[in-house]
Coordinates of C-alpha atoms in Angstrom, one line a residue:
Chain A
X1 CA -11.1 24.0 14.0
X2 CA -8.4 21.4 15.5
X3 CA -7.5 18.3 14.1
X4 CA -9.3 16.5 16.9
X5 CA -12.3 18.4 16.2
X6 CA -12.4 17.6 12.4
X7 CA -11.9 14.0 13.1
X8 CA -14.6 13.5 15.4
X9 CA -16.7 15.4 12.6
X10 CA -15.1 12.8 10.1
X11 CA -16.1 10.3 11.9
X12 CA -19.6 11.6 12.2
X13 CA -20.8 10.8 9.7
X14 CA -18.9 7.5 8.5
X15 CA -20.2 4.4 9.5
X16 CA -16.9 2.8 11.3
X17 CA -14.5 5.4 12.5
X18 CA -13.8 6.4 15.6
X19 CA -11.4 3.1 15.8
X20 CA -7.5 3.1 15.1
X21 CA -8.6 1.4 11.6
X22 CA -12.0 0.8 9.9
X23 CA -13.2 -2.8 9.4
X24 CA -15.2 -3.8 6.0
X25 CA -16.1 -7.6 6.7
X26 CA -13.3 -9.8 7.3
X27 CA -10.5 -6.7 6.3
X28 CA -9.4 -3.6 8.3
X29 CA -7.4 -1.1 6.8
X30 CA -6.2 2.4 8.0
X31 CA -4.6 5.3 6.3
X32 CA -1.8 8.4 8.0
X33 CA -0.2 11.1 6.5
X34 CA 3.1 11.9 8.5
X35 CA 4.9 14.8 6.9
X36 CA 8.8 16.4 7.4
X37 CA 8.2 19.2 9.4
X38 CA 6.0 17.2 11.8
X39 CA 6.8 14.2 11.8
X40 CA 10.3 13.2 10.8
X41 CA 13.2 16.0 12.5
X42 CA 16.6 17.0 11.1
X43 CA 18.4 13.5 11.3
X44 CA 15.9 11.0 10.6
X45 CA 17.2 8.4 7.4
X46 CA 14.7 7.7 4.6
X47 CA 15.0 4.3 6.0
X48 CA 13.7 5.5 9.0
X49 CA 10.7 7.2 7.9
X50 CA 10.1 4.7 5.6
X51 CA 10.0 1.6 8.7
X52 CA 8.4 4.7 10.5
X53 CA 5.4 5.5 8.0
X54 CA 4.2 2.3 7.3
X55 CA 4.6 1.1 11.0
X56 CA 2.4 3.8 12.3
X57 CA -0.3 1.9 9.7
X58 CA 0.9 -1.6 11.0
X59 CA 0.3 -0.4 14.6
X60 CA -2.8 0.5 13.9
X61 CA -3.9 -2.9 12.2
X62 CA -2.5 -4.1 15.3
X63 CA -4.7 -2.2 17.6
X64 CA -7.8 -3.9 16.2
X65 CA -6.4 -7.1 17.1
X66 CA -5.9 -8.3 13.2
X67 CA -3.0 -10.2 11.4
X68 CA -1.4 -7.2 9.1
X69 CA -1.5 -8.5 5.9
X70 CA 0.2 -5.7 3.2
X71 CA 1.0 -1.9 3.2
X72 CA 1.0 0.6 0.4
X73 CA 2.9 4.2 0.9
X74 CA 3.0 7.5 -1.5
X75 CA 6.4 8.7 -1.0
X76 CA 6.3 12.7 -2.2
X77 CA 9.3 15.1 -2.0
X78 CA 10.3 18.1 -3.8
X79 CA 12.7 16.0 -5.7
X80 CA 13.5 12.4 -6.6
X81 CA 16.7 11.7 -5.7
X82 CA 16.2 7.6 -6.0
X83 CA 18.7 6.7 -3.4
X84 CA 16.8 8.5 -0.7
X85 CA 13.7 6.7 -2.4
X86 CA 15.8 3.3 -2.2
X87 CA 16.4 3.9 1.4
X88 CA 12.6 4.3 2.3
X89 CA 11.3 1.5 0.3
X90 CA 14.0 -0.9 2.3
X91 CA 12.5 1.0 5.5
X92 CA 8.9 0.3 4.3
X93 CA 10.0 -3.8 3.4
X94 CA 11.6 -4.6 6.1
X95 CA 8.9 -3.3 8.6
X96 CA 6.3 -5.2 7.2
X97 CA 8.7 -8.2 7.3
X98 CA 8.7 -7.6 11.0
X99 CA 5.4 -8.3 11.2
X100 CA 5.1 -10.7 8.5
X101 CA 2.7 -8.4 6.2
X102 CA 4.1 -8.2 2.4
X103 CA 4.7 -4.1 1.2
X104 CA 3.0 -4.2 -2.2
X105 CA 4.1 -0.7 -3.4
X106 CA 2.4 2.6 -4.2
X107 CA 2.5 5.4 -5.7
X108 CA 4.4 9.0 -6.0
X109 CA 4.3 12.4 -5.8
X110 CA 5.9 16.2 -6.2
X111 CA 5.4 17.9 -3.1
X112 CA 7.3 21.1 -1.5
X113 CA 8.1 18.8 1.5
X114 CA 9.0 15.3 2.0
X115 CA 5.4 13.9 2.6
X116 CA 4.0 10.0 3.2
X117 CA 0.5 8.9 3.3
X118 CA 0.6 4.8 4.2
X119 CA -2.1 2.5 3.8
X120 CA -2.0 -1.0 5.9
X121 CA -4.6 -3.9 5.4
X122 CA -5.0 -6.5 8.0
X123 CA -7.0 -10.1 8.2
X124 CA -9.9 -9.8 11.5
X125 CA -9.1 -13.2 13.1
X126 CA -11.8 -15.5 14.4
X127 CA -12.1 -13.4 17.9
X128 CA -13.2 -10.5 15.6
X129 CA -12.0 -7.1 15.8
X130 CA -11.2 -5.4 18.9
X131 CA -12.4 -1.8 19.6
X132 CA -12.5 1.1 21.8
X133 CA -15.7 0.6 23.5
X134 CA -16.1 -2.8 25.3
X135 CA -13.8 -1.6 28.4
X136 CA -15.8 -2.8 32.0
X137 CA -14.8 -1.6 35.2
X138 CA -13.0 -4.7 37.2
X139 CA -10.8 -4.9 34.1
X140 CA -7.1 -4.6 34.0
X141 CA -5.6 -1.9 32.6
X142 CA -2.5 -3.1 30.1
X143 CA 0.0 -1.8 27.7
X144 CA 2.8 -3.9 25.4
X145 CA 6.1 -2.1 25.6
X146 CA 8.2 -0.2 26.8
X147 CA 6.8 3.9 27.1
X148 CA 9.0 7.2 26.2
X149 CA 11.4 6.0 23.2
X150 CA 10.1 8.4 20.5
X151 CA 10.4 11.4 23.0
X152 CA 13.6 10.4 24.2
X153 CA 14.4 9.6 20.4
X154 CA 13.2 13.2 19.9
X155 CA 16.1 14.8 22.2
X156 CA 18.7 12.7 20.8
X157 CA 17.7 14.3 17.3
X158 CA 18.1 17.5 19.3
X159 CA 21.4 16.7 20.7
X160 CA 22.4 16.1 17.0
X161 CA 26.0 14.2 17.4
X162 CA 26.5 11.1 15.3
X163 CA 25.8 8.7 17.7
X164 CA 22.7 10.6 19.5
X165 CA 21.6 10.5 15.7
X166 CA 22.1 7.2 15.6
X167 CA 20.3 5.8 17.9
X168 CA 17.8 8.4 17.9
X169 CA 17.1 6.4 14.2
X170 CA 17.0 2.8 16.1
X171 CA 14.6 4.0 18.6
X172 CA 12.2 5.9 15.8
X173 CA 12.0 2.5 14.1
X174 CA 9.0 1.3 16.5
X175 CA 8.3 -2.4 15.7
X176 CA 4.4 -2.9 15.5
X177 CA 3.0 -5.0 18.1
X178 CA 0.8 -7.2 15.5
X179 CA 1.5 -10.3 17.2
X180 CA 0.8 -8.8 20.7
X181 CA -2.6 -7.7 19.4
X182 CA -4.0 -11.1 17.7
X183 CA -2.8 -12.4 21.2
X184 CA -5.2 -9.9 22.7
X185 CA -7.9 -10.6 19.9
X186 CA -10.9 -12.1 22.1
X187 CA -9.1 -11.5 25.2
X188 CA -8.8 -7.4 24.9
X189 CA -12.0 -5.8 25.5
X190 CA -10.9 -2.4 24.2
X191 CA -7.9 -1.4 22.4
X192 CA -6.1 1.2 20.7
X193 CA -2.3 2.1 19.7
X194 CA -0.6 5.2 21.7
X195 CA -0.2 7.3 19.0
X196 CA -1.3 10.2 20.7
X197 CA 0.5 9.4 24.1
X198 CA -0.8 7.2 27.0
X199 CA -2.7 9.9 28.9
X200 CA -4.5 10.6 25.7
X201 CA -5.4 7.0 25.2
X202 CA -6.5 6.2 28.1
X203 CA -8.9 9.7 27.6
X204 CA -10.2 8.6 24.5
X205 CA -10.5 4.6 25.8
X206 CA -12.7 6.7 28.4
X207 CA -15.2 7.9 26.5
X208 CA -15.7 5.2 24.1
X209 CA -16.2 2.4 26.6
X210 CA -18.0 5.1 29.3
X211 CA -15.7 3.8 31.5
X212 CA -12.7 5.4 33.8
X213 CA -8.7 4.1 34.2
X214 CA -6.8 4.3 37.2
X215 CA -3.2 4.3 36.6
X216 CA -0.7 3.2 38.5
X217 CA 2.5 5.4 37.3
X218 CA 5.3 2.7 39.0
X219 CA 3.8 0.3 37.0
X220 CA 4.2 2.2 33.9
X221 CA 7.1 0.3 31.9
X222 CA 9.6 3.1 30.7
X223 CA 12.2 2.7 27.8
X224 CA 15.4 2.9 29.5
X225 CA 16.8 5.5 26.8
X226 CA 14.1 7.7 28.9
X227 CA 16.5 7.4 31.9
X228 CA 19.4 8.9 30.1
X229 CA 17.5 12.2 28.6
X230 CA 14.9 12.9 31.2
X231 CA 15.3 16.2 33.7
X232 CA 14.4 14.1 36.7
X233 CA 10.8 12.0 37.7
X234 CA 8.4 14.6 36.6
X235 CA 9.5 15.0 33.1
X236 CA 10.0 11.3 33.0
X237 CA 6.6 10.6 33.3
X238 CA 5.9 13.3 31.5
X239 CA 8.3 11.5 28.2
X240 CA 6.8 8.2 29.3
X241 CA 2.9 9.2 29.5
X242 CA 2.2 12.3 28.0
X243 CA 4.6 12.8 24.3
X244 CA 3.1 9.8 22.5
X245 CA 4.1 7.9 19.4
X246 CA 5.6 5.4 21.1
X247 CA 2.9 2.6 19.1
X248 CA 2.5 0.2 22.1
X249 CA -1.2 -1.1 22.8
X250 CA -3.2 0.0 25.6
X251 CA -6.0 -2.2 26.7
X252 CA -8.3 -3.7 29.1
X253 CA -8.3 -7.1 29.7
X254 CA -10.8 -9.0 32.3
X255 CA -9.0 -10.3 35.0
X256 CA -9.5 -14.0 34.3
X257 CA -7.5 -13.7 31.2
X258 CA -4.2 -12.0 32.0
X259 CA -2.1 -14.7 32.4
X260 CA -2.9 -16.2 29.0
X261 CA -2.7 -12.9 27.5
X262 CA 0.3 -12.1 29.1
X263 CA 2.1 -15.1 27.9
X264 CA 0.5 -14.7 24.2
X265 CA 2.3 -11.2 24.3
X266 CA 5.9 -11.0 23.0
X267 CA 6.4 -7.5 23.6
X268 CA 5.4 -8.1 27.2
X269 CA 1.9 -7.3 28.8
X270 CA 2.4 -4.7 31.7
X271 CA -0.7 -4.7 34.3
X272 CA -0.4 -0.7 34.6
X273 CA -3.9 -0.1 36.3
X274 CA -7.3 -1.3 36.4
X275 CA -10.9 0.0 34.8
X276 CA -13.1 1.9 36.9
X277 CA -16.3 3.3 36.8
X278 CA -17.2 6.8 34.5
X279 CA -17.6 8.8 37.4
X280 CA -14.1 7.8 38.8
X281 CA -12.3 10.0 35.4
X282 CA -8.9 8.9 34.5
X283 CA -5.8 9.3 37.6
X284 CA -2.8 8.4 38.0
X285 CA -1.6 7.6 41.8
X286 CA -5.5 9.5 42.7
X287 CA -5.2 12.6 41.2
X288 CA -6.5 13.3 37.6
X289 CA -4.2 12.5 34.6
X290 CA -5.1 15.6 32.3
X291 CA -6.2 14.8 28.8
X292 CA -2.9 16.3 27.4
X293 CA -0.6 14.7 24.8
X294 CA 1.4 15.1 21.1
X295 CA -0.5 17.3 18.9
X296 CA -0.4 16.4 15.5
X297 CA 0.6 18.7 12.7
Chain B
X1 CA 14.7 11.3 -12.1
X2 CA 11.4 12.0 -13.6
X3 CA 8.0 10.3 -12.0
X4 CA 7.8 7.7 -14.4
X5 CA 11.9 6.4 -14.0
X6 CA 10.8 6.4 -10.1
X7 CA 7.9 4.8 -10.4
X8 CA 9.8 1.9 -12.5
X9 CA 13.0 2.0 -9.6
X10 CA 10.3 1.2 -7.6
X11 CA 8.4 -1.2 -9.2
X12 CA 11.7 -3.0 -9.4
X13 CA 12.0 -4.1 -5.7
X14 CA 8.3 -5.2 -5.3
X15 CA 6.2 -8.4 -5.4
X16 CA 3.2 -6.4 -7.1
X17 CA 3.8 -3.6 -8.9
X18 CA 3.7 -2.7 -12.8
X19 CA -0.3 -2.8 -12.4
X20 CA -3.1 -0.7 -11.9
X21 CA -2.8 -2.1 -8.1
X22 CA -1.0 -4.8 -6.1
X23 CA -2.7 -8.3 -5.2
X24 CA -2.7 -9.9 -2.3
X25 CA -3.8 -13.1 -2.0
X26 CA -7.7 -12.4 -3.0
X27 CA -7.4 -8.5 -2.2
X28 CA -6.5 -5.7 -4.2
X29 CA -5.1 -2.5 -3.0
X30 CA -4.2 0.5 -4.9
X31 CA -2.6 4.1 -3.3
X32 CA -2.5 7.5 -5.2
X33 CA -2.0 11.1 -4.3
X34 CA -3.3 14.0 -5.5
X35 CA -3.4 18.0 -4.7
X36 CA -4.3 21.0 -5.5
X37 CA -1.5 22.6 -7.6
X38 CA -1.8 19.9 -10.1
X39 CA -4.9 17.8 -10.3
X40 CA -7.5 20.3 -9.0
X41 CA -8.3 23.5 -10.8
X42 CA -9.0 26.5 -10.1
X43 CA -13.2 26.2 -9.6
X44 CA -12.7 21.9 -8.4
X45 CA -15.7 22.1 -5.5
X46 CA -14.3 19.9 -2.3
X47 CA -17.5 17.5 -3.5
X48 CA -15.6 17.2 -6.6
X49 CA -12.3 16.5 -5.1
X50 CA -13.2 13.9 -2.4
X51 CA -14.7 12.1 -5.4
X52 CA -12.4 12.4 -7.9
X53 CA -9.6 11.0 -5.7
X54 CA -11.5 8.4 -4.4
X55 CA -12.6 7.9 -7.7
X56 CA -9.1 7.8 -9.2
X57 CA -8.2 5.2 -6.7
X58 CA -11.5 3.1 -7.3
X59 CA -10.8 3.1 -11.5
X60 CA -7.3 1.1 -10.5
X61 CA -9.8 -1.5 -8.8
X62 CA -11.4 -1.6 -11.7
X63 CA -8.8 -2.0 -14.1
X64 CA -7.3 -5.2 -12.3
X65 CA -11.4 -7.1 -12.6
X66 CA -11.7 -6.4 -9.0
X67 CA -15.4 -5.6 -6.7
X68 CA -14.4 -2.3 -5.2
X69 CA -15.1 -2.7 -1.4
X70 CA -14.1 0.4 0.4
X71 CA -11.9 3.0 0.6
X72 CA -10.1 5.7 2.7
X73 CA -8.3 9.4 2.4
X74 CA -6.2 11.6 4.0
X75 CA -7.6 15.0 3.7
X76 CA -4.7 17.5 4.1
X77 CA -5.4 21.5 4.0
X78 CA -3.6 24.6 5.6
X79 CA -6.8 24.9 7.5
X80 CA -9.8 22.7 8.5
X81 CA -12.4 24.2 7.1
X82 CA -15.2 22.5 8.1
X83 CA -17.7 22.6 5.4
X84 CA -14.7 22.0 2.7
X85 CA -13.8 18.7 4.7
X86 CA -17.9 18.0 5.1
X87 CA -18.0 18.6 1.2
X88 CA -15.0 16.2 0.4
X89 CA -16.5 13.7 2.5
X90 CA -19.6 13.4 0.9
X91 CA -18.1 13.8 -2.5
X92 CA -15.9 10.3 -1.5
X93 CA -18.8 8.7 0.6
X94 CA -20.8 9.2 -3.2
X95 CA -18.5 8.0 -5.6
X96 CA -17.7 4.7 -3.7
X97 CA -21.9 4.2 -2.8
X98 CA -21.9 4.5 -6.9
X99 CA -19.7 1.4 -7.4
X100 CA -21.4 -0.6 -4.0
X101 CA -18.2 0.8 -1.9
X102 CA -17.9 1.6 1.3
X103 CA -15.8 4.7 2.1
X104 CA -14.7 4.4 6.0
X105 CA -12.8 7.4 7.2
X106 CA -9.4 8.2 6.9
X107 CA -6.9 10.4 8.4
X108 CA -6.1 14.7 8.5
X109 CA -3.1 16.4 8.0
X110 CA -2.1 19.5 7.7
X111 CA -0.2 21.0 4.6
X112 CA 0.5 24.3 3.0
X113 CA -1.8 23.0 0.0
X114 CA -4.9 21.1 -0.1
X115 CA -3.4 17.3 -0.8
X116 CA -5.2 14.3 -0.4
X117 CA -4.1 10.7 -0.4
X118 CA -6.6 7.9 -1.2
X119 CA -6.4 4.4 -1.1
X120 CA -9.4 1.3 -2.4
X121 CA -9.5 -2.3 -1.8
X122 CA -10.9 -4.6 -3.9
X123 CA -11.8 -8.3 -4.0
X124 CA -10.5 -10.1 -6.6
X125 CA -13.8 -12.3 -8.8
X126 CA -13.2 -16.1 -9.0
X127 CA -12.2 -15.2 -12.3
X128 CA -8.3 -14.2 -10.6
X129 CA -6.9 -10.5 -11.3
X130 CA -6.3 -9.0 -14.6
X131 CA -2.8 -7.8 -15.6
X132 CA -1.6 -5.8 -18.2
X133 CA 0.5 -8.5 -19.7
X134 CA -1.7 -10.9 -21.2
X135 CA -2.1 -9.2 -24.3
X136 CA -1.9 -11.7 -27.3
X137 CA -1.7 -10.3 -31.0
X138 CA -5.0 -11.1 -32.8
X139 CA -7.4 -9.7 -29.7
X140 CA -9.2 -6.8 -30.3
X141 CA -8.4 -3.4 -28.4
X142 CA -11.2 -2.6 -26.8
X143 CA -12.2 0.6 -24.6
X144 CA -15.2 1.6 -22.2
X145 CA -16.6 4.8 -22.1
X146 CA -16.2 8.2 -23.7
X147 CA -12.7 10.3 -23.9
X148 CA -11.6 13.3 -23.2
X149 CA -13.8 14.1 -20.1
X150 CA -11.2 15.8 -18.0
X151 CA -9.6 17.3 -21.2
X152 CA -12.3 19.4 -22.1
X153 CA -12.9 20.0 -18.4
X154 CA -9.7 21.2 -18.2
X155 CA -10.9 23.9 -21.1
X156 CA -13.9 24.3 -19.0
X157 CA -12.4 25.6 -15.5
X158 CA -10.1 27.5 -17.5
X159 CA -13.1 29.6 -19.3
X160 CA -14.0 30.3 -15.9
X161 CA -17.7 31.6 -16.0
X162 CA -20.1 29.9 -13.8
X163 CA -22.0 27.8 -16.3
X164 CA -18.8 26.4 -17.4
X165 CA -17.5 25.5 -14.2
X166 CA -20.7 23.7 -12.9
X167 CA -20.1 22.1 -16.0
X168 CA -16.7 21.3 -15.8
X169 CA -17.1 19.6 -12.1
X170 CA -20.0 17.4 -13.3
X171 CA -17.2 16.0 -15.9
X172 CA -14.4 15.3 -13.1
X173 CA -16.6 13.7 -11.6
X174 CA -15.3 10.6 -13.1
X175 CA -18.1 6.9 -12.5
X176 CA -15.4 4.2 -12.2
X177 CA -15.4 1.9 -14.2
X178 CA -15.9 -1.2 -11.6
X179 CA -19.0 -3.2 -13.1
X180 CA -17.3 -3.1 -16.8
X181 CA -14.2 -4.4 -15.0
X182 CA -15.9 -6.8 -13.3
X183 CA -17.7 -8.1 -16.4
X184 CA -14.5 -7.9 -18.3
X185 CA -12.4 -10.0 -15.6
X186 CA -12.0 -13.7 -17.0
X187 CA -12.1 -11.8 -20.8
X188 CA -10.2 -9.5 -21.2
X189 CA -6.1 -10.9 -21.7
X190 CA -5.0 -7.6 -20.6
X191 CA -6.1 -4.2 -18.9
X192 CA -5.4 -0.9 -17.3
X193 CA -7.3 2.5 -16.6
X194 CA -6.2 5.2 -18.7
X195 CA -5.0 7.6 -15.9
X196 CA -2.3 8.7 -18.8
X197 CA -3.9 9.2 -21.7
X198 CA -4.8 6.3 -23.7
X199 CA -1.9 6.9 -25.7
X200 CA 0.5 5.9 -22.8
X201 CA -2.3 3.0 -21.8
X202 CA -1.0 1.6 -24.8
X203 CA 2.5 2.1 -24.9
X204 CA 2.1 0.7 -21.3
X205 CA 0.2 -2.3 -22.3
X206 CA 1.9 -3.0 -25.5
X207 CA 5.7 -3.1 -23.0
X208 CA 3.9 -5.0 -20.1
X209 CA 1.8 -7.9 -22.7
X210 CA 5.1 -7.3 -25.4
X211 CA 2.6 -6.8 -28.1
X212 CA 1.7 -4.0 -30.7
X213 CA -1.6 -1.9 -30.9
X214 CA -3.1 -1.1 -34.2
X215 CA -5.4 1.8 -33.5
X216 CA -8.2 3.3 -35.4
X217 CA -9.0 7.0 -35.1
X218 CA -12.4 7.0 -35.9
X219 CA -13.4 3.9 -33.7
X220 CA -12.2 5.8 -30.1
X221 CA -16.0 7.1 -28.8
X222 CA -15.3 10.8 -27.8
X223 CA -17.1 13.2 -25.1
X224 CA -19.9 15.6 -26.5
X225 CA -18.4 18.1 -24.5
X226 CA -15.1 17.4 -26.1
X227 CA -16.4 18.7 -29.6
X228 CA -17.5 22.1 -27.6
X229 CA -13.9 22.8 -26.9
X230 CA -11.6 21.6 -29.3
X231 CA -9.8 23.9 -31.9
X232 CA -10.4 21.1 -34.9
X233 CA -9.7 17.2 -35.9
X234 CA -6.3 17.4 -34.5
X235 CA -6.6 18.7 -31.5
X236 CA -10.4 16.6 -30.5
X237 CA -7.8 13.8 -30.6
X238 CA -5.3 15.5 -28.5
X239 CA -8.0 16.1 -25.9
X240 CA -9.1 12.3 -26.2
X241 CA -6.1 10.5 -26.8
X242 CA -3.3 12.2 -25.2
X243 CA -4.4 14.1 -22.3
X244 CA -5.6 11.2 -20.0
X245 CA -7.4 11.3 -16.7
X246 CA -10.3 10.4 -17.8
X247 CA -10.3 6.7 -15.7
X248 CA -11.9 5.0 -18.4
X249 CA -10.6 1.3 -19.1
X250 CA -8.7 0.1 -21.8
X251 CA -8.7 -3.7 -22.6
X252 CA -7.6 -6.3 -24.7
X253 CA -10.1 -9.4 -25.6
X254 CA -10.6 -12.0 -27.6
X255 CA -12.6 -12.1 -30.9
X256 CA -14.4 -14.9 -29.2
X257 CA -15.0 -13.2 -26.1
X258 CA -16.5 -10.0 -27.5
X259 CA -19.9 -9.7 -27.9
X260 CA -20.2 -11.5 -23.8
X261 CA -17.7 -8.7 -23.1
X262 CA -19.5 -6.1 -24.8
X263 CA -23.2 -6.7 -23.3
X264 CA -21.6 -7.4 -19.8
X265 CA -20.5 -3.8 -19.9
X266 CA -22.7 -1.2 -18.0
X267 CA -20.4 1.7 -19.3
X268 CA -20.0 0.1 -23.3
X269 CA -17.1 -1.0 -24.5
X270 CA -16.0 0.3 -28.3
X271 CA -13.7 -1.8 -30.4
X272 CA -11.2 0.8 -31.2
X273 CA -9.0 -1.9 -33.2
X274 CA -6.6 -5.0 -33.0
X275 CA -3.5 -6.3 -31.1
X276 CA -0.5 -6.7 -33.2
X277 CA 2.9 -8.2 -33.3
X278 CA 5.5 -6.1 -30.7
X279 CA 7.2 -5.3 -34.4
X280 CA 4.6 -3.4 -35.2
X281 CA 4.7 -1.4 -32.5
X282 CA 1.7 1.1 -31.3
X283 CA 0.3 2.8 -34.3
X284 CA -3.1 5.2 -34.7
X285 CA -4.5 4.1 -38.4
X286 CA -1.0 3.1 -39.3
X287 CA 1.1 5.6 -38.4
X288 CA 3.6 5.4 -35.2
X289 CA 1.4 7.0 -32.3
X290 CA 3.7 9.2 -29.9
X291 CA 4.1 7.7 -26.4
X292 CA 3.1 11.0 -25.0
X293 CA 0.3 12.5 -21.7
X294 CA -0.2 14.1 -19.3
X295 CA 1.8 13.8 -16.8
X296 CA 1.4 13.9 -13.3
X297 CA 3.3 16.8 -11.0

């Protein structure tokens, strides 16, 4: 059973699953585990790891259109190096501050491999939470920010020289789109974050909302770092649309709300296509877009 | 650096650390990682593991005198066995239901060893959160429930026959003392749960509140299972007071509030001693009580 099937199974029995975070009253809550082998390539600093682990959870809060309030994390390693731990906590504190949330501590554990489990909570706005299931044909398909950061970072980590690794760390420290998510609450009809990549996110939104998506490839904002590492246009699109881990928001917004939504989003909100009928499926420039992305280990 | 020193270090930089859960507005939040090698002896079912992992976090919410509202968990294993996962979730759901909270899902990860990270949130009552730092000389030292369950369970797991293992699983499924914690909010001057054992808990409360404790050994309610496995009176006290992982509450209650507090606690509230001046230290029947317990791996 792969992770997706397992998650689906887990979701079937639970009251609030299938969205980026669970909703309990006015609170949203989400948890994620990351570990060295699959999530932190050689060269990733502990500061970056703390930022990114907690940032991934804050991104899930953002995807619900909620204000992030706090985060906790478990830090597990085979030995406790106090400096490494301090750096991890500094990264966790800083990413929380970047979105006006508080990092309030966590737990320590010993483990053969550096592993972290982070949990974030948030407060639903008066507009209510945004789920994955409300997109309607005719809505504009929109995304925040620029795509392919993490894919570019991975290539830079692989390159391995100091300058490349430093830049890769910068790229790996996503800014969770909490302010954008809050601006989109009450405007977006469906939303999620792009942890599994744009293509896979569109398929997930399509399934939850029972719609299709027509993506216009040229409209997708691609991060400048991608151009520095991509081997031609096909690779460029692959990195931007399939790799994932960019933690940008993907959402559907009714045409009439588009200007207000765009104005409210500090990270930018690009219209990259249109919500269509389910029968039309998920396409990019008219061709089927494969439900393929980064499979988390 | 051992875990305790590391946690102390982690705590020094954070706004809300040193208590069983962090307080953010009216919400408390706590997270814990458990794994097979150190926390789930051979024979522990996945149902018990799900119950116990989430129960440990709910116990931390209880220790703050807050109402538990929800929990999430990460489930990580080397292979995803759907039946094992189902049983884990069933245990997590059931322990949440036992304290009127909701289990709202989680994350999956792959790991060489079965590992789980659970997070619980709760709502502070009008009486406010109960921390570890308010005990005053003269208060009654009280505990909920019966002690030594987990120590007895461990011996039964070691025995290994079917009946022993079944009983060990029963003992391992603690009932988080949430109702007791809520009843103690506004009455207890300091409180924590006993995850590290009674002796260590008393030393931690003593340090946080700048007091001492005079424990009366005979007053400590010992779980009947301890009598079935203990090798004499010294071992009996060792299992009940030093092993830990019982997830009972330890608190200080002013004499005048003792009757009301006792009445409100469905798990029972036994007076086991008295809060004394810091200079007197932590004693049991007048002898120093070693700051020694179970060290979590």
